Amino acid sequence: MLFPTVEYALFFLAVLTIAWSLYRLPRAYKGVLLLASYAFYGFWNWTYLPLLIGISVFAGVVAKLIQRSTSPDARKAWLVVGVTVCLGALAYFKYTSFLLTNLLALWGWLAPSPQIPITSPLLPLGISFFVFHAISLLADCYRGRVTEPVQLGDALLYVAFFPQLIAGPILRASRFLPKLAVRRNPHAIRVNRAFLLIVGGLFKKVVISNMLATRLVEPVFSVPRSFGAGDTLLAIYGYAAQIYCDFSGYTDIAIGCALLLGFRFPRNFNAPYKATTPQEFWRRWHISLSSWMRDYLYFPLGGSRKGHLRTGFNLMLTMLLGGLWHGAAWTFVAWGGLHGLLLVGYRIWSRSTWHELIALQNSTAWRWIARILLFHAVCAGWVFFRASGFEIAFDVFGRLAVPGAVTLASAPVCTVLFLGIAGQYMPSRWRNAFEIELGRWPALARGAALAVAIALIEVLGPSGVAPFIYFQF
């Protein structure tokens, strides 16, 4: 069930109506949300619903065992068991084919033999996200950040809550579970903000992302040798805007829907292409994932506490694993490795004691130069992220040196490309001011404006509804 569809709109309206009619009954309210979450997931494929429920129940039970254990060794043992099982499930569905294919390729290189076809299991939708939620529950209980005893029903809802189930944002158990204990207050809902998030997310996904995908990115990345440098460069920029608008658009809709249900999700994007350093980029891009990797992977590895070489190693390993998390392909590993090199390189650059270099780094001119250089480095990484293999990626890079007429730069494409990238420079106070102004309108006027906005999005967007990019992860 995709967000920008009539089916989801009807589903969400039904859930919203039923849930709020029961808000004075916390257990019933949470029960409705849990059943709705399972229905939402089962709409895709009921076959994998037991997997979602199984991982949720397992994580909830192990979390309770961690909390009840008084021995540090027992708590750690339960944590290891829980994380191992969760990662094992993720590895089986996501990496079995990748691992066996590469092992057989290595074996064939050492001892030539007939190729054996490998069949990969169907990847359950959103498995990476709900497994990370399960691990967060275990880790937060182990670290004592979940202070109240875990209720199994609350744990199930935390892992499966439908607005964030498929593509995040990744929520922390220590922040979400306490919210379930708070009685919902319909009068405290920022309805105008929720509607702005939903409409803005729909515009980014349906109009900007889908138009860039169908009219620019897909043609070039499907057959890059058919295009010259102009179209290729435009497609690279186009994918940078597409993936941002696609993913941040999904996040905006998810945050807006959760807000209408009485839950505040953390911000997941903060104008990432305004970043001037690799560190700042990851503080702005997919914030919930980057902070998750920092807290549950980079810090446990030692962070920056064990010397420069170990810090560089920790950064590289974290980003390589982050790349592999995105997909079972070496192109994703290359994407993660590139960002690891950027982080390590920036760390070396920023620690320079040369006074002239420090003065340059602090200048306004350098901030804009750094912003432009970083944007293009990120775009280079997106080529590996988008390409179906290294051959396509290198073909795309190679076409940048081949002169050719620009054939894909239509007015609509250039307009949405500009909005997708330059729109990140719009001051946040404008949106806040518009939210306040919207609150002064009569309810009928607000409803009419919402209807007109959705109608315009439907008219402006390409026909059909493309799945969100991050659904495959």
Short mmCIF file of C-alpha atoms in Angstrom, two decimals:
data_model
loop_
_atom_site.label_atom_id
_atom_site.label_comp_id
_atom_site.label_asym_id
_atom_site.label_seq_id
_atom_site.Cartn_x
_atom_site.Cartn_y
_atom_site.Cartn_z
CA MET A 1 0.00 0.00 0.00
CA LEU A 2 1.74 3.14 -1.22
CA PHE A 3 1.23 6.50 0.46
CA PRO A 4 0.22 8.50 -2.66
CA THR A 5 -2.77 6.26 -3.49
CA VAL A 6 -6.50 6.35 -2.93
CA GLU A 7 -6.25 3.01 -1.11
CA TYR A 8 -3.92 4.46 1.50
CA ALA A 9 -6.01 7.62 1.89
CA LEU A 10 -9.14 5.57 2.63
CA PHE A 11 -7.18 3.26 4.94
CA PHE A 12 -5.66 6.14 6.88
CA LEU A 13 -8.96 7.99 7.24
CA ALA A 14 -10.57 4.83 8.62
CA VAL A 15 -7.73 4.25 11.09
CA LEU A 16 -7.70 7.90 12.12
CA THR A 17 -11.44 7.90 12.77
CA ILE A 18 -11.53 4.63 14.71
CA ALA A 19 -8.39 5.32 16.73
CA TRP A 20 -9.43 8.78 17.87
CA SER A 21 -12.88 7.50 18.83
CA LEU A 22 -11.06 5.27 21.33
CA TYR A 23 -8.40 7.69 22.59
CA ARG A 24 -9.85 7.63 26.11
CA LEU A 25 -9.16 3.86 26.14
CA PRO A 26 -5.37 3.57 25.78
CA ARG A 27 -5.29 -0.19 25.30
CA ALA A 28 -7.99 -0.11 22.65
CA TYR A 29 -6.28 2.84 20.94
CA LYS A 30 -2.97 1.00 20.76
CA GLY A 31 -4.71 -2.21 19.73
CA VAL A 32 -6.34 -0.47 16.76
CA LEU A 33 -2.98 0.98 15.66
CA LEU A 34 -1.31 -2.43 15.96
CA LEU A 35 -3.99 -4.20 13.92
CA ALA A 36 -3.89 -1.40 11.37
CA SER A 37 -0.11 -1.76 11.12
CA TYR A 38 -0.39 -5.48 10.42
CA ALA A 39 -3.13 -4.85 7.86
CA PHE A 40 -0.93 -2.19 6.21
CA TYR A 41 1.99 -4.62 5.97
CA GLY A 42 -0.17 -7.57 4.96
CA PHE A 43 -1.62 -5.55 2.07
CA TRP A 44 1.76 -6.02 0.37
CA ASN A 45 2.19 -9.74 1.10
CA TRP A 46 0.50 -11.61 3.93
CA THR A 47 3.10 -14.37 3.62
CA TYR A 48 5.70 -12.28 5.43
CA LEU A 49 3.45 -10.93 8.14
CA PRO A 50 4.45 -13.82 10.49
CA LEU A 51 8.09 -12.73 10.05
CA LEU A 52 7.28 -9.21 11.20
CA ILE A 53 5.23 -10.50 14.13
CA GLY A 54 7.83 -13.13 15.01
CA ILE A 55 10.73 -10.68 15.14
CA SER A 56 8.60 -8.23 17.14
CA VAL A 57 7.54 -10.87 19.69
CA PHE A 58 11.08 -12.23 19.94
CA ALA A 59 12.55 -8.75 20.50
CA GLY A 60 9.88 -7.93 23.07
CA VAL A 61 10.45 -11.15 25.04
CA VAL A 62 14.24 -10.83 24.99
CA ALA A 63 13.96 -7.16 26.01
CA LYS A 64 11.91 -8.20 29.05
CA LEU A 65 14.52 -10.86 29.90
CA ILE A 66 17.29 -8.27 29.68
CA GLN A 67 15.41 -5.97 32.03
CA ARG A 68 14.70 -8.74 34.53
CA SER A 69 18.26 -10.11 34.59
CA THR A 70 20.31 -8.90 37.51
CA SER A 71 23.61 -10.37 36.36
CA PRO A 72 25.60 -8.21 33.89
CA ASP A 73 26.79 -11.37 32.12
CA ALA A 74 23.23 -12.62 31.70
CA ARG A 75 22.07 -9.26 30.37
CA LYS A 76 24.90 -9.21 27.87
CA ALA A 77 24.23 -12.82 26.85
CA TRP A 78 20.56 -12.05 26.16
CA LEU A 79 21.59 -8.99 24.15
CA VAL A 80 23.99 -11.03 22.04
CA VAL A 81 21.36 -13.72 21.45
CA GLY A 82 18.73 -11.16 20.49
CA VAL A 83 20.93 -9.16 18.13
CA THR A 84 22.33 -12.34 16.54
CA VAL A 85 18.87 -13.71 15.77
CA CYS A 86 17.64 -10.39 14.38
CA LEU A 87 20.71 -9.91 12.20
CA GLY A 88 20.53 -13.56 11.18
CA ALA A 89 17.01 -13.06 9.83
CA LEU A 90 18.13 -9.94 7.97
CA ALA A 91 21.20 -11.70 6.57
CA TYR A 92 19.19 -14.70 5.35
CA PHE A 93 16.67 -12.69 3.36
CA LYS A 94 18.94 -9.90 2.19
CA TYR A 95 22.42 -11.36 1.79
CA THR A 96 22.13 -15.12 1.16
CA SER A 97 22.22 -14.82 -2.62
CA PHE A 98 24.91 -12.12 -2.53
CA LEU A 99 27.17 -14.18 -0.27
CA LEU A 100 26.74 -17.48 -2.13
CA THR A 101 27.16 -15.85 -5.53
CA ASN A 102 30.44 -14.23 -4.49
CA LEU A 103 31.72 -17.40 -2.82
CA LEU A 104 30.97 -19.41 -5.94
CA ALA A 105 32.61 -16.75 -8.11
CA LEU A 106 35.73 -16.92 -5.92
CA TRP A 107 35.69 -20.72 -6.05
CA GLY A 108 35.27 -20.60 -9.83
CA TRP A 109 38.25 -18.29 -10.11
CA LEU A 110 40.40 -20.65 -8.00
CA ALA A 111 39.06 -23.86 -9.54
CA PRO A 112 37.03 -23.35 -12.76
CA SER A 113 33.74 -25.27 -12.65
CA PRO A 114 30.22 -25.05 -14.11
CA GLN A 115 28.19 -22.11 -12.80
CA ILE A 116 25.44 -22.90 -10.29
CA PRO A 117 22.36 -20.63 -10.41
CA ILE A 118 21.48 -19.04 -7.09
CA THR A 119 17.90 -18.19 -6.23
CA SER A 120 17.45 -15.39 -3.74
CA PRO A 121 14.48 -15.42 -1.33
CA LEU A 122 11.95 -12.64 -1.85
CA LEU A 123 13.10 -9.66 0.20
CA PRO A 124 10.42 -8.80 2.78
CA LEU A 125 9.35 -5.20 2.48
CA GLY A 126 11.02 -2.93 5.05
CA ILE A 127 12.93 -5.76 6.76
CA SER A 128 16.00 -3.58 7.31
CA PHE A 129 13.94 -1.00 9.15
CA PHE A 130 11.95 -3.27 11.44
CA VAL A 131 15.05 -5.32 12.27
CA PHE A 132 16.83 -2.10 13.26
CA HIS A 133 13.87 -1.21 15.45
CA ALA A 134 14.07 -4.59 17.13
CA ILE A 135 17.80 -4.12 17.77
CA SER A 136 17.19 -0.64 19.14
CA LEU A 137 14.69 -2.10 21.61
CA LEU A 138 17.24 -4.66 22.80
CA ALA A 139 20.13 -2.19 23.01
CA ASP A 140 18.16 0.51 24.80
CA CYS A 141 16.92 -1.98 27.38
CA TYR A 142 20.47 -3.28 27.87
CA ARG A 143 21.80 0.25 28.37
CA GLY A 144 19.03 1.13 30.80
CA ARG A 145 17.54 3.81 28.59
CA VAL A 146 14.12 2.13 28.74
CA THR A 147 13.37 2.60 32.42
CA GLU A 148 9.84 1.21 32.61
CA PRO A 149 9.18 -2.55 32.19
CA VAL A 150 8.59 -3.38 28.53
CA GLN A 151 5.01 -4.35 27.72
CA LEU A 152 4.82 -6.88 24.90
CA GLY A 153 1.97 -5.06 23.16
CA ASP A 154 3.93 -1.81 23.23
CA ALA A 155 6.99 -3.56 21.81
CA LEU A 156 4.91 -4.99 18.96
CA LEU A 157 3.51 -1.57 18.10
CA TYR A 158 6.94 0.07 18.31
CA VAL A 159 8.42 -2.32 15.75
CA ALA A 160 5.41 -2.38 13.41
CA PHE A 161 3.89 1.14 13.63
CA PHE A 162 2.75 1.61 10.03
CA PRO A 163 3.78 5.23 9.24
CA GLN A 164 7.46 4.33 9.69
CA LEU A 165 7.33 0.57 9.04
CA ILE A 166 8.48 0.46 5.43
CA ALA A 167 11.14 3.16 5.16
CA GLY A 168 11.57 4.86 8.51
CA PRO A 169 12.43 7.17 10.07
CA ILE A 170 14.17 4.79 12.45
CA LEU A 171 12.75 5.46 15.90
CA ARG A 172 14.49 4.84 19.22
CA ALA A 173 12.70 2.56 21.66
CA SER A 174 13.77 4.83 24.52
CA ARG A 175 11.87 7.72 22.92
CA PHE A 176 8.85 5.95 21.42
CA LEU A 177 7.80 3.63 24.24
CA PRO A 178 7.31 6.42 26.82
CA LYS A 179 4.97 8.16 24.35
CA LEU A 180 2.67 5.13 24.45
CA ALA A 181 2.16 5.69 28.16
CA VAL A 182 0.93 9.26 27.60
CA ARG A 183 -2.80 9.71 27.06
CA ARG A 184 -3.54 11.06 23.60
CA ASN A 185 -4.91 14.62 23.44
CA PRO A 186 -6.73 15.48 20.19
CA HIS A 187 -6.58 19.18 21.01
CA ALA A 188 -2.77 19.15 21.07
CA ILE A 189 -2.40 17.95 17.48
CA ARG A 190 -0.79 20.44 15.09
CA VAL A 191 -3.18 19.62 12.27
CA ASN A 192 -2.00 22.40 9.98
CA ARG A 193 1.61 21.29 10.28
CA ALA A 194 0.62 17.70 9.58
CA PHE A 195 -1.28 18.69 6.43
CA LEU A 196 1.64 20.83 5.21
CA LEU A 197 4.02 17.91 5.72
CA ILE A 198 1.74 15.50 3.88
CA VAL A 199 1.04 17.85 0.95
CA GLY A 200 4.71 18.84 0.71
CA GLY A 201 5.77 15.19 0.81
CA LEU A 202 3.27 14.31 -1.92
CA PHE A 203 4.57 17.14 -4.10
CA LYS A 204 8.19 16.06 -3.65
CA LYS A 205 7.39 12.44 -4.43
CA VAL A 206 4.66 12.59 -7.07
CA VAL A 207 5.77 15.67 -9.00
CA ILE A 208 9.51 16.22 -8.51
CA SER A 209 10.84 12.70 -7.89
CA ASN A 210 8.60 10.87 -10.34
CA MET A 211 9.11 13.40 -13.13
CA LEU A 212 12.90 13.33 -12.75
CA ALA A 213 12.86 9.54 -12.65
CA THR A 214 10.75 8.98 -15.75
CA ARG A 215 11.97 11.82 -17.97
CA LEU A 216 15.63 12.10 -17.03
CA VAL A 217 17.25 9.57 -14.71
CA GLU A 218 15.87 6.26 -15.97
CA PRO A 219 16.61 6.93 -19.67
CA VAL A 220 20.24 7.84 -18.98
CA PHE A 221 21.01 5.14 -16.40
CA SER A 222 19.31 2.45 -18.53
CA VAL A 223 21.44 3.10 -21.64
CA PRO A 224 24.11 5.67 -20.74
CA ARG A 225 25.95 5.18 -24.04
CA SER A 226 23.01 6.75 -25.87
CA PHE A 227 23.62 10.15 -24.26
CA GLY A 228 26.34 12.76 -24.22
CA ALA A 229 27.96 14.76 -21.44
CA GLY A 230 25.15 17.30 -21.06
CA ASP A 231 22.33 14.80 -20.58
CA THR A 232 24.52 12.60 -18.38
CA LEU A 233 25.49 15.42 -16.05
CA LEU A 234 21.87 16.53 -15.92
CA ALA A 235 20.81 12.97 -15.01
CA ILE A 236 23.39 12.78 -12.21
CA TYR A 237 22.09 16.02 -10.76
CA GLY A 238 18.59 14.71 -11.40
CA TYR A 239 19.16 11.58 -9.35
CA ALA A 240 20.57 13.65 -6.48
CA ALA A 241 17.31 15.63 -6.47
CA GLN A 242 15.17 12.53 -7.12
CA ILE A 243 16.45 10.44 -4.23
CA TYR A 244 16.27 13.40 -1.84
CA CYS A 245 12.70 14.31 -2.82
CA ASP A 246 11.64 10.65 -2.93
CA PHE A 247 12.95 9.74 0.50
CA SER A 248 12.34 13.02 2.28
CA GLY A 249 8.88 13.11 0.69
CA TYR A 250 8.09 9.70 2.17
CA THR A 251 9.43 10.85 5.52
CA ASP A 252 7.34 14.02 5.46
CA ILE A 253 4.18 12.00 4.78
CA ALA A 254 5.09 9.50 7.51
CA ILE A 255 5.75 12.29 10.04
CA GLY A 256 2.52 14.03 9.07
CA CYS A 257 0.42 10.87 9.41
CA ALA A 258 2.01 10.01 12.75
CA LEU A 259 1.38 13.56 13.96
CA LEU A 260 -2.33 13.25 13.14
CA LEU A 261 -2.36 10.05 15.22
CA GLY A 262 -0.77 11.83 18.18
CA PHE A 263 2.92 10.88 17.74
CA ARG A 264 5.82 13.21 17.01
CA PHE A 265 8.56 11.68 14.91
CA PRO A 266 12.06 13.18 14.81
CA ARG A 267 13.17 15.12 11.75
CA ASN A 268 14.92 12.87 9.23
CA PHE A 269 16.24 15.41 6.68
CA ASN A 270 17.57 18.92 7.11
CA ALA A 271 18.56 20.37 3.73
CA PRO A 272 21.49 17.93 3.24
CA TYR A 273 22.82 19.57 0.07
CA LYS A 274 23.55 22.73 2.06
CA ALA A 275 26.26 20.83 3.97
CA THR A 276 29.83 22.05 3.68
CA THR A 277 31.54 19.01 5.27
CA PRO A 278 30.98 15.24 5.06
CA GLN A 279 30.18 15.18 8.79
CA GLU A 280 27.56 17.86 8.35
CA PHE A 281 26.03 15.99 5.40
CA TRP A 282 25.41 12.94 7.58
CA ARG A 283 23.93 15.15 10.28
CA ARG A 284 21.43 16.33 7.67
CA TRP A 285 20.81 13.24 5.51
CA HIS A 286 18.71 10.31 6.80
CA ILE A 287 19.39 11.57 10.31
CA SER A 288 17.74 8.62 12.04
CA LEU A 289 19.98 6.10 10.23
CA SER A 290 23.22 8.07 10.60
CA SER A 291 22.61 8.59 14.32
CA TRP A 292 21.65 4.90 14.69
CA MET A 293 24.91 3.83 13.04
CA ARG A 294 26.84 6.28 15.20
CA ASP A 295 25.31 5.13 18.48
CA TYR A 296 24.99 1.38 17.84
CA LEU A 297 28.00 0.74 15.60
CA TYR A 298 30.60 3.53 15.50
CA PHE A 299 30.67 4.22 19.25
CA PRO A 300 30.77 0.51 20.25
CA LEU A 301 33.72 0.08 17.86
CA GLY A 302 35.55 2.72 19.86
CA GLY A 303 34.53 5.89 18.04
CA SER A 304 37.34 8.42 18.08
CA ARG A 305 38.71 7.43 21.49
CA LYS A 306 41.51 5.10 20.38
CA GLY A 307 43.79 7.17 18.19
CA HIS A 308 43.69 8.50 14.64
CA LEU A 309 44.29 5.21 12.83
CA ARG A 310 41.60 3.39 14.79
CA THR A 311 39.21 6.30 14.26
CA GLY A 312 39.77 6.12 10.50
CA PHE A 313 39.21 2.37 10.58
CA ASN A 314 36.00 2.78 12.60
CA LEU A 315 34.70 5.40 10.18
CA MET A 316 35.46 3.26 7.13
CA LEU A 317 33.94 0.11 8.62
CA THR A 318 30.81 1.96 9.72
CA MET A 319 30.26 3.46 6.27
CA LEU A 320 31.07 0.20 4.43
CA LEU A 321 28.52 -1.63 6.57
CA GLY A 322 26.10 1.26 6.04
CA GLY A 323 26.52 0.84 2.30
CA LEU A 324 25.95 -2.90 2.56
CA TRP A 325 22.84 -2.27 4.67
CA HIS A 326 21.37 -0.36 1.74
CA GLY A 327 21.69 -3.29 -0.62
CA ALA A 328 23.42 -6.60 -1.29
CA ALA A 329 25.65 -5.35 -4.11
CA TRP A 330 29.21 -4.16 -4.42
CA THR A 331 28.02 -0.85 -5.84
CA PHE A 332 26.46 -0.05 -2.46
CA VAL A 333 29.69 -1.02 -0.74
CA ALA A 334 31.54 1.33 -3.09
CA TRP A 335 29.07 4.10 -2.23
CA GLY A 336 29.65 3.53 1.49
CA GLY A 337 33.40 3.36 0.96
CA LEU A 338 33.41 6.69 -0.89
CA HIS A 339 31.60 8.36 2.02
CA GLY A 340 34.02 6.69 4.43
CA LEU A 341 36.96 8.16 2.51
CA LEU A 342 35.28 11.58 2.54
CA LEU A 343 34.85 11.40 6.32
CA VAL A 344 38.43 10.24 6.90
CA GLY A 345 39.83 12.80 4.46
CA TYR A 346 37.88 15.62 6.07
CA ARG A 347 39.08 14.56 9.50
CA ILE A 348 42.69 14.85 8.32
CA TRP A 349 41.98 18.15 6.55
CA SER A 350 40.24 19.70 9.56
CA ARG A 351 43.08 18.83 11.95
CA SER A 352 45.64 20.84 9.99
CA THR A 353 47.63 23.38 12.05
CA TRP A 354 48.81 25.40 9.04
CA HIS A 355 47.59 28.95 9.74
CA GLU A 356 46.95 29.85 6.08
CA LEU A 357 44.85 26.72 5.66
CA ILE A 358 42.88 27.45 8.83
CA ALA A 359 42.18 30.96 7.57
CA LEU A 360 40.97 29.54 4.26
CA GLN A 361 38.69 27.04 6.01
CA ASN A 362 37.07 29.83 8.03
CA SER A 363 36.40 32.11 5.06
CA THR A 364 32.95 32.62 3.55
CA ALA A 365 34.29 31.92 0.07
CA TRP A 366 35.61 28.53 1.14
CA ARG A 367 32.29 27.54 2.69
CA TRP A 368 30.63 27.94 -0.71
CA ILE A 369 33.51 26.21 -2.50
CA ALA A 370 33.34 23.36 0.02
CA ARG A 371 29.57 23.14 -0.40
CA ILE A 372 29.90 22.83 -4.18
CA LEU A 373 32.77 20.32 -3.99
CA LEU A 374 30.94 18.19 -1.44
CA PHE A 375 27.73 18.24 -3.49
CA HIS A 376 29.59 16.89 -6.52
CA ALA A 377 31.35 14.25 -4.41
CA VAL A 378 27.95 13.16 -3.08
CA CYS A 379 26.62 13.09 -6.65
CA ALA A 380 29.51 10.82 -7.66
CA GLY A 381 28.49 8.47 -4.88
CA TRP A 382 24.87 8.54 -6.08
CA VAL A 383 26.05 7.17 -9.44
CA PHE A 384 27.20 3.96 -7.73
CA PHE A 385 24.06 3.95 -5.58
CA ARG A 386 21.76 4.20 -8.63
CA ALA A 387 23.64 2.05 -11.14
CA SER A 388 22.66 -1.61 -11.46
CA GLY A 389 26.35 -2.57 -11.64
CA PHE A 390 29.85 -1.17 -11.98
CA GLU A 391 29.68 -1.38 -15.78
CA ILE A 392 26.75 1.01 -15.87
CA ALA A 393 28.36 3.30 -13.27
CA PHE A 394 31.61 3.57 -15.23
CA ASP A 395 29.66 4.07 -18.45
CA VAL A 396 27.88 7.01 -16.83
CA PHE A 397 31.18 8.53 -15.68
CA GLY A 398 32.69 7.87 -19.11
CA ARG A 399 29.90 9.68 -20.95
CA LEU A 400 30.82 12.88 -19.09
CA ALA A 401 33.79 13.16 -21.46
CA VAL A 402 31.71 12.62 -24.62
CA PRO A 403 30.29 15.77 -26.27
CA GLY A 404 26.66 15.58 -27.30
CA ALA A 405 23.48 17.56 -27.67
CA VAL A 406 21.33 18.08 -24.60
CA THR A 407 18.01 16.41 -25.44
CA LEU A 408 16.37 15.86 -22.04
CA ALA A 409 16.46 19.40 -20.64
CA SER A 410 12.78 20.22 -21.08
CA ALA A 411 11.24 23.11 -19.15
CA PRO A 412 9.32 20.86 -16.70
CA VAL A 413 12.42 18.75 -16.01
CA CYS A 414 14.64 21.78 -15.38
CA THR A 415 11.98 23.37 -13.19
CA VAL A 416 11.55 20.37 -10.89
CA LEU A 417 15.32 19.82 -10.81
CA PHE A 418 15.77 23.39 -9.64
CA LEU A 419 13.03 23.00 -7.02
CA GLY A 420 14.50 19.71 -5.78
CA ILE A 421 17.94 21.17 -5.08
CA ALA A 422 17.52 24.92 -4.63
CA GLY A 423 14.34 24.41 -2.61
CA GLN A 424 16.53 23.25 0.28
CA TYR A 425 17.71 26.83 0.70
CA MET A 426 14.20 28.04 1.52
CA PRO A 427 14.23 29.44 5.09
CA SER A 428 12.35 27.24 7.53
CA ARG A 429 10.68 30.32 8.99
CA TRP A 430 8.65 30.63 5.77
CA ARG A 431 6.98 27.30 6.42
CA ASN A 432 6.38 28.20 10.06
CA ALA A 433 4.87 31.52 9.03
CA PHE A 434 2.61 29.83 6.51
CA GLU A 435 1.50 27.32 9.14
CA ILE A 436 0.52 30.19 11.44
CA GLU A 437 -1.27 31.98 8.63
CA LEU A 438 -3.10 28.79 7.68
CA GLY A 439 -4.32 28.51 11.25
CA ARG A 440 -6.19 31.80 10.80
CA TRP A 441 -8.21 30.49 7.88
CA PRO A 442 -11.70 29.09 8.39
CA ALA A 443 -11.90 25.30 8.47
CA LEU A 444 -13.81 25.24 5.17
CA ALA A 445 -11.12 27.32 3.46
CA ARG A 446 -8.36 25.07 4.77
CA GLY A 447 -10.19 21.99 3.53
CA ALA A 448 -10.70 23.54 0.11
CA ALA A 449 -7.03 24.53 -0.08
CA LEU A 450 -6.00 20.99 0.79
CA ALA A 451 -8.29 19.55 -1.88
CA VAL A 452 -6.97 21.98 -4.51
CA ALA A 453 -3.34 21.20 -3.59
CA ILE A 454 -3.87 17.45 -3.91
CA ALA A 455 -5.71 17.92 -7.22
CA LEU A 456 -2.83 20.02 -8.60
CA ILE A 457 -0.30 17.39 -7.52
CA GLU A 458 -2.34 14.74 -9.31
CA VAL A 459 -2.45 16.85 -12.48
CA LEU A 460 1.23 17.85 -12.46
CA GLY A 461 2.68 14.44 -11.63
CA PRO A 462 3.38 11.74 -14.25
CA SER A 463 0.79 8.99 -14.59
CA GLY A 464 1.17 5.98 -12.31
CA VAL A 465 2.63 5.72 -8.83
CA ALA A 466 6.27 4.62 -8.63
CA PRO A 467 7.35 2.83 -5.42
CA PHE A 468 9.52 4.79 -3.05
CA ILE A 469 13.23 4.15 -3.62
CA TYR A 470 13.88 3.10 -0.02
CA PHE A 471 11.18 0.41 -0.14
CA GLN A 472 13.84 -1.93 -1.57
CA PHE A 473 15.96 -1.63 1.56
#
